[in-house]
Amino acid sequence: MDREQAKSGYQKLSFSQLSESISQTNWLKPLIFDQVTSTNDVAVENLNLVSPGAGIVVIADEQTKGRGRLDRKWSTPPGSGIAMSIAMSTDDFKAELSAVPLICGLAVNRALNSLEISSYLKWPNDIVFADEKESKKPLRKAGGILAQLINDRLIIGIGLNVALVKNDLPVSNATSLNLEGFQVDRNELITKVLEEINYLRKTNNSWLEEYKKACVTLNKNISVVNNSGESLTGTAVDVSPSGALVIKNLENLYQVTVGDIGHFEAT
Ligand code: BTN
């Protein structure tokens, strides 16, 4: 890293270092770019390269049309974040298919925690910072996952704000690793995340207890709006092996599979 890069938090992606470490997974073929519209779109364009046991990972330094969950935009200016998409056969994970996005979120969280970065998960797979796990203060979001299923191919897009500064961030509750006080090498972090995913994909249900420990949504009073705009409030009491959030409202239990969660304290 030269002095200008160090000052701005900018670090180049090392195509050679990444290619070498990724090929060690014996699972993913790396496709690395300076700039793409969206790594998920490039992964979809290259699904012909994917077969059971042989996936691809698309990594880009910059995205010009990055997409988030629920049709939101996702901003990845040059040199500022991790933008990568894994395209794989649905057979490549042992766990239930609907749980794979949560497991990939757990993999990112494990990679960060292994670098002594104290991140958590907000259901289903937001990477967040909180003053402490039980804190009632607003969460700060640094990353997330966008999953797409096309026939028997699964695309897992991972976005993580690494060196973004306040002006780059689209919403007030967004943050980056640098803003939280952590300096990381993107090449090292990408490698760790992929190693964690490659490990967790071979496990069955052992992800669940660890996920629950890292999940700040559990035991909180929450409201969730599903895809149809319906709202449900209650206490988040569990996560199922399929990745659904279990919400208790009075004496009734509801399973939510998709939605945007708001955490709040009942008055
Ligand atoms: C979210 O809204 O929480 C999910 C954000 C996912 C962003 C990543 S960046 C890499 C991949 N390419 C995209 O266009 N989106 C995902």
Short mmCIF file of C-alpha atoms and ligand atoms in Angstrom, two decimals:
data_model
loop_
_atom_site.label_atom_id
_atom_site.label_comp_id
_atom_site.label_asym_id
_atom_site.label_seq_id
_atom_site.Cartn_x
_atom_site.Cartn_y
_atom_site.Cartn_z
CA MET A 1 0.00 0.00 0.00
CA ASP A 2 1.46 3.43 -0.89
CA ARG A 3 1.01 6.54 1.25
CA GLU A 4 -1.99 7.91 -0.69
CA GLN A 5 -3.72 4.56 -0.45
CA ALA A 6 -3.03 4.28 3.27
CA LYS A 7 -4.38 7.81 3.89
CA SER A 8 -7.66 7.16 2.10
CA GLY A 9 -8.02 3.59 3.33
CA TYR A 10 -7.81 2.50 -0.31
CA GLN A 11 -6.09 -0.82 -0.99
CA LYS A 12 -5.71 -2.47 -4.34
CA LEU A 13 -7.22 -5.87 -4.94
CA SER A 14 -4.42 -8.31 -5.64
CA PHE A 15 -5.63 -10.42 -8.56
CA SER A 16 -2.72 -12.86 -8.16
CA GLN A 17 -3.03 -13.27 -4.36
CA LEU A 18 -6.78 -13.80 -4.62
CA SER A 19 -6.52 -16.22 -7.54
CA GLU A 20 -4.00 -18.31 -5.63
CA SER A 21 -5.90 -18.42 -2.34
CA ILE A 22 -9.27 -19.08 -4.01
CA SER A 23 -7.94 -21.95 -6.10
CA GLN A 24 -6.97 -23.63 -2.81
CA THR A 25 -10.65 -24.12 -1.99
CA ASN A 26 -10.77 -26.66 -4.86
CA TRP A 27 -14.32 -25.43 -5.30
CA LEU A 28 -14.44 -21.93 -6.77
CA LYS A 29 -13.00 -20.47 -9.96
CA PRO A 30 -12.19 -16.76 -9.49
CA LEU A 31 -13.34 -14.08 -11.97
CA ILE A 32 -11.86 -10.76 -10.82
CA PHE A 33 -12.61 -7.33 -12.32
CA ASP A 34 -11.74 -3.67 -11.78
CA GLN A 35 -15.30 -2.57 -12.50
CA VAL A 36 -18.65 -4.29 -13.13
CA THR A 37 -22.29 -3.24 -13.01
CA SER A 38 -23.08 -5.81 -10.32
CA THR A 39 -21.10 -8.93 -9.42
CA ASN A 40 -24.44 -10.80 -9.15
CA ASP A 41 -25.21 -9.90 -12.79
CA VAL A 42 -21.76 -11.09 -13.96
CA ALA A 43 -22.23 -14.31 -11.98
CA VAL A 44 -25.60 -14.88 -13.70
CA GLU A 45 -23.98 -14.29 -17.11
CA ASN A 46 -21.41 -17.00 -16.31
CA LEU A 47 -23.69 -19.72 -14.92
CA ASN A 48 -22.57 -21.99 -17.77
CA LEU A 49 -19.25 -22.35 -15.87
CA VAL A 50 -21.01 -23.75 -12.79
CA SER A 51 -21.63 -27.43 -12.09
CA PRO A 52 -22.06 -29.47 -8.88
CA GLY A 53 -18.81 -29.20 -6.88
CA ALA A 54 -17.45 -26.46 -9.19
CA GLY A 55 -18.64 -22.92 -8.54
CA ILE A 56 -17.38 -19.47 -9.50
CA VAL A 57 -16.73 -16.33 -7.48
CA VAL A 58 -16.97 -12.93 -9.13
CA ILE A 59 -15.05 -10.18 -7.33
CA ALA A 60 -14.95 -6.50 -8.31
CA ASP A 61 -13.13 -3.43 -7.06
CA GLU A 62 -16.08 -1.21 -8.04
CA GLN A 63 -19.77 -1.72 -8.85
CA THR A 64 -21.67 0.85 -10.90
CA LYS A 65 -25.13 -0.70 -10.39
CA GLY A 66 -24.83 -2.68 -7.17
CA ARG A 67 -28.11 -4.01 -5.80
CA GLY A 68 -29.25 -4.64 -2.27
CA ARG A 69 -32.14 -6.65 -0.83
CA LEU A 70 -35.71 -5.50 -1.35
CA ASP A 71 -34.80 -3.62 -4.59
CA ARG A 72 -32.47 -1.18 -2.87
CA LYS A 73 -29.26 0.22 -4.36
CA TRP A 74 -25.88 -0.88 -3.00
CA SER A 75 -22.95 1.48 -3.31
CA THR A 76 -19.40 0.16 -3.95
CA PRO A 77 -17.11 3.04 -5.03
CA PRO A 78 -13.62 2.00 -6.27
CA GLY A 79 -11.34 0.47 -3.64
CA SER A 80 -13.86 0.91 -0.86
CA GLY A 81 -15.48 -2.39 -0.15
CA ILE A 82 -15.92 -6.06 -0.80
CA ALA A 83 -18.30 -6.85 -3.64
CA MET A 84 -18.37 -10.48 -4.59
CA SER A 85 -20.85 -13.10 -5.77
CA ILE A 86 -20.55 -16.85 -5.54
CA ALA A 87 -22.51 -18.88 -8.05
CA MET A 88 -22.87 -22.54 -7.17
CA SER A 89 -24.99 -25.62 -7.59
CA THR A 90 -27.74 -25.94 -4.97
CA ASP A 91 -26.17 -29.34 -4.15
CA ASP A 92 -22.99 -27.70 -2.89
CA PHE A 93 -24.43 -26.91 0.56
CA LYS A 94 -25.48 -29.64 3.03
CA ALA A 95 -27.89 -27.40 4.95
CA GLU A 96 -31.41 -26.49 3.79
CA LEU A 97 -31.33 -24.23 0.74
CA SER A 98 -33.33 -21.44 2.42
CA ALA A 99 -30.70 -21.31 5.19
CA VAL A 100 -27.74 -20.77 2.84
CA PRO A 101 -27.93 -16.92 2.81
CA LEU A 102 -27.92 -16.94 6.64
CA ILE A 103 -24.97 -19.34 6.70
CA CYS A 104 -23.05 -17.09 4.32
CA GLY A 105 -23.80 -14.13 6.61
CA LEU A 106 -22.44 -16.22 9.49
CA ALA A 107 -19.32 -16.95 7.41
CA VAL A 108 -18.69 -13.20 6.94
CA ASN A 109 -19.24 -12.63 10.67
CA ARG A 110 -16.85 -15.47 11.57
CA ALA A 111 -14.20 -14.02 9.25
CA LEU A 112 -14.57 -10.58 10.86
CA ASN A 113 -14.56 -11.98 14.41
CA SER A 114 -11.40 -13.97 13.59
CA LEU A 115 -9.75 -10.59 12.88
CA GLU A 116 -11.00 -9.35 16.28
CA ILE A 117 -13.67 -7.21 14.68
CA SER A 118 -16.74 -7.26 16.93
CA SER A 119 -19.56 -7.50 14.39
CA TYR A 120 -22.94 -9.20 14.80
CA LEU A 121 -25.76 -10.46 12.60
CA LYS A 122 -29.17 -8.92 12.24
CA TRP A 123 -31.68 -11.47 10.89
CA PRO A 124 -31.52 -12.65 8.20
CA ASN A 125 -27.99 -11.74 7.16
CA ASP A 126 -27.06 -8.11 7.78
CA ILE A 127 -23.57 -7.55 9.16
CA VAL A 128 -24.02 -4.97 11.89
CA PHE A 129 -22.21 -3.17 14.66
CA ALA A 130 -23.81 -2.59 18.04
CA ASP A 131 -22.33 -1.09 21.18
CA GLU A 132 -22.98 -4.47 22.76
CA LYS A 133 -25.16 -7.42 21.79
CA GLU A 134 -28.04 -6.49 24.10
CA SER A 135 -27.82 -2.76 23.33
CA LYS A 136 -31.09 -0.98 22.58
CA LYS A 137 -29.31 1.71 20.54
CA PRO A 138 -29.73 1.74 16.72
CA LEU A 139 -27.63 -0.83 14.86
CA ARG A 140 -25.06 0.26 12.28
CA LYS A 141 -25.06 -1.81 9.09
CA ALA A 142 -21.76 -2.56 7.32
CA GLY A 143 -22.72 -5.43 5.02
CA GLY A 144 -25.36 -7.71 3.65
CA ILE A 145 -26.22 -10.54 1.32
CA LEU A 146 -28.30 -10.69 -1.82
CA ALA A 147 -29.35 -14.23 -2.80
CA GLN A 148 -30.80 -15.27 -6.16
CA LEU A 149 -32.01 -18.71 -7.19
CA ILE A 150 -32.03 -19.58 -10.89
CA ASN A 151 -33.18 -23.16 -11.51
CA ASP A 152 -30.68 -25.27 -9.54
CA ARG A 153 -28.04 -22.54 -9.33
CA LEU A 154 -27.69 -20.28 -6.30
CA ILE A 155 -26.04 -16.87 -6.46
CA ILE A 156 -24.89 -15.39 -3.16
CA GLY A 157 -23.84 -11.74 -3.45
CA ILE A 158 -21.83 -10.39 -0.53
CA GLY A 159 -21.34 -6.69 0.07
CA LEU A 160 -19.21 -5.27 2.86
CA ASN A 161 -18.29 -1.63 3.44
CA VAL A 162 -14.58 -1.61 4.23
CA ALA A 163 -13.13 1.85 3.65
CA LEU A 164 -16.23 3.87 2.78
CA VAL A 165 -16.31 7.33 4.38
CA LYS A 166 -19.46 9.02 5.73
CA ASN A 167 -20.17 10.85 2.43
CA ASP A 168 -20.17 7.54 0.50
CA LEU A 169 -22.84 6.03 2.72
CA PRO A 170 -26.41 6.23 1.42
CA VAL A 171 -28.27 6.11 4.76
CA SER A 172 -27.55 7.33 8.27
CA ASN A 173 -27.53 3.87 9.87
CA ALA A 174 -24.84 2.59 7.46
CA THR A 175 -21.22 2.24 8.50
CA SER A 176 -17.91 0.78 7.30
CA LEU A 177 -15.13 -1.15 8.98
CA ASN A 178 -12.88 1.93 8.84
CA LEU A 179 -15.56 4.12 10.41
CA GLU A 180 -15.87 1.55 13.21
CA GLY A 181 -12.11 1.86 13.76
CA PHE A 182 -10.94 -1.29 11.97
CA GLN A 183 -8.34 -1.35 9.18
CA VAL A 184 -8.31 -4.55 7.15
CA ASP A 185 -6.67 -5.84 4.01
CA ARG A 186 -9.50 -6.61 1.58
CA ASN A 187 -7.53 -9.46 -0.02
CA GLU A 188 -7.08 -11.15 3.35
CA LEU A 189 -10.70 -10.64 4.35
CA ILE A 190 -12.06 -11.99 1.03
CA THR A 191 -9.86 -15.07 1.43
CA LYS A 192 -11.08 -15.64 5.00
CA VAL A 193 -14.74 -15.24 4.06
CA LEU A 194 -14.41 -17.77 1.24
CA GLU A 195 -12.57 -20.21 3.53
CA GLU A 196 -15.40 -19.92 6.08
CA ILE A 197 -18.08 -20.48 3.42
CA ASN A 198 -16.18 -23.48 2.06
CA TYR A 199 -16.02 -24.91 5.60
CA LEU A 200 -19.63 -24.20 6.57
CA ARG A 201 -21.10 -25.54 3.32
CA LYS A 202 -19.95 -29.03 4.30
CA THR A 203 -21.65 -28.92 7.72
CA ASN A 204 -25.26 -29.78 8.39
CA ASN A 205 -27.11 -27.99 11.21
CA SER A 206 -24.11 -27.01 13.33
CA TRP A 207 -24.31 -23.44 11.97
CA LEU A 208 -27.55 -22.73 13.81
CA GLU A 209 -26.39 -22.44 17.44
CA GLU A 210 -23.48 -20.22 16.42
CA TYR A 211 -25.77 -18.10 14.25
CA LYS A 212 -28.17 -17.60 17.18
CA LYS A 213 -25.31 -16.51 19.46
CA ALA A 214 -24.25 -13.88 16.92
CA CYS A 215 -27.79 -12.71 16.08
CA VAL A 216 -28.81 -9.43 17.74
CA THR A 217 -32.44 -9.81 16.60
CA LEU A 218 -33.21 -12.66 19.01
CA ASN A 219 -35.01 -11.74 22.25
CA LYS A 220 -35.78 -8.27 20.88
CA ASN A 221 -39.19 -6.73 20.33
CA ILE A 222 -39.40 -6.30 16.59
CA SER A 223 -41.67 -5.42 13.73
CA VAL A 224 -41.36 -7.10 10.38
CA VAL A 225 -42.87 -6.08 7.07
CA ASN A 226 -43.13 -8.96 4.62
CA ASN A 227 -43.03 -8.83 0.79
CA SER A 228 -46.77 -8.16 0.63
CA GLY A 229 -46.42 -5.13 2.91
CA GLU A 230 -48.04 -6.87 5.89
CA SER A 231 -46.67 -5.93 9.27
CA LEU A 232 -46.22 -8.20 12.29
CA THR A 233 -44.91 -7.21 15.69
CA GLY A 234 -43.76 -9.43 18.53
CA THR A 235 -40.68 -10.85 20.20
CA ALA A 236 -38.10 -12.70 18.10
CA VAL A 237 -37.76 -15.99 19.99
CA ASP A 238 -35.95 -18.39 17.65
CA VAL A 239 -34.44 -19.14 14.25
CA SER A 240 -35.45 -22.42 12.58
CA PRO A 241 -33.08 -24.80 10.72
CA SER A 242 -34.62 -23.45 7.50
CA GLY A 243 -33.53 -19.93 8.50
CA ALA A 244 -36.99 -18.60 9.36
CA LEU A 245 -37.36 -16.13 12.22
CA VAL A 246 -39.85 -17.27 14.86
CA ILE A 247 -41.86 -14.42 16.35
CA LYS A 248 -44.08 -14.65 19.41
CA ASN A 249 -47.11 -12.37 19.44
CA LEU A 250 -49.26 -12.85 22.57
CA GLU A 251 -49.38 -16.65 22.76
CA ASN A 252 -49.06 -17.26 19.01
CA LEU A 253 -45.87 -18.23 17.16
CA TYR A 254 -45.27 -17.08 13.58
CA GLN A 255 -42.47 -18.04 11.21
CA VAL A 256 -41.19 -15.26 8.96
CA THR A 257 -39.09 -16.23 5.95
CA VAL A 258 -38.52 -12.87 4.29
CA GLY A 259 -38.81 -9.29 5.39
CA ASP A 260 -37.27 -6.15 6.71
CA ILE A 261 -36.86 -6.07 10.46
CA GLY A 262 -37.14 -3.08 12.74
CA HIS A 263 -35.85 -3.51 16.28
CA PHE A 264 -37.61 -1.54 18.99
CA GLU A 265 -38.47 -1.63 22.63
CA ALA A 266 -42.16 -1.98 23.46
CA THR A 267 -43.49 1.04 25.33
C1 BTN B 1 -28.42 -5.96 1.39
O1 BTN B 1 -29.23 -5.16 0.93
O2 BTN B 1 -28.24 -6.08 2.60
C2 BTN B 1 -27.62 -6.86 0.48
C3 BTN B 1 -26.48 -6.14 -0.17
C4 BTN B 1 -25.73 -7.03 -1.12
C5 BTN B 1 -24.73 -6.27 -1.95
C6 BTN B 1 -23.84 -7.20 -2.73
S1 BTN B 1 -22.40 -6.40 -3.33
C7 BTN B 1 -22.03 -7.80 -4.28
C8 BTN B 1 -23.33 -8.27 -4.88
N1 BTN B 1 -23.62 -7.53 -6.09
C9 BTN B 1 -24.72 -6.78 -5.97
O3 BTN B 1 -25.18 -6.04 -6.86
N2 BTN B 1 -25.23 -6.92 -4.76
C10 BTN B 1 -24.47 -7.85 -3.94
#
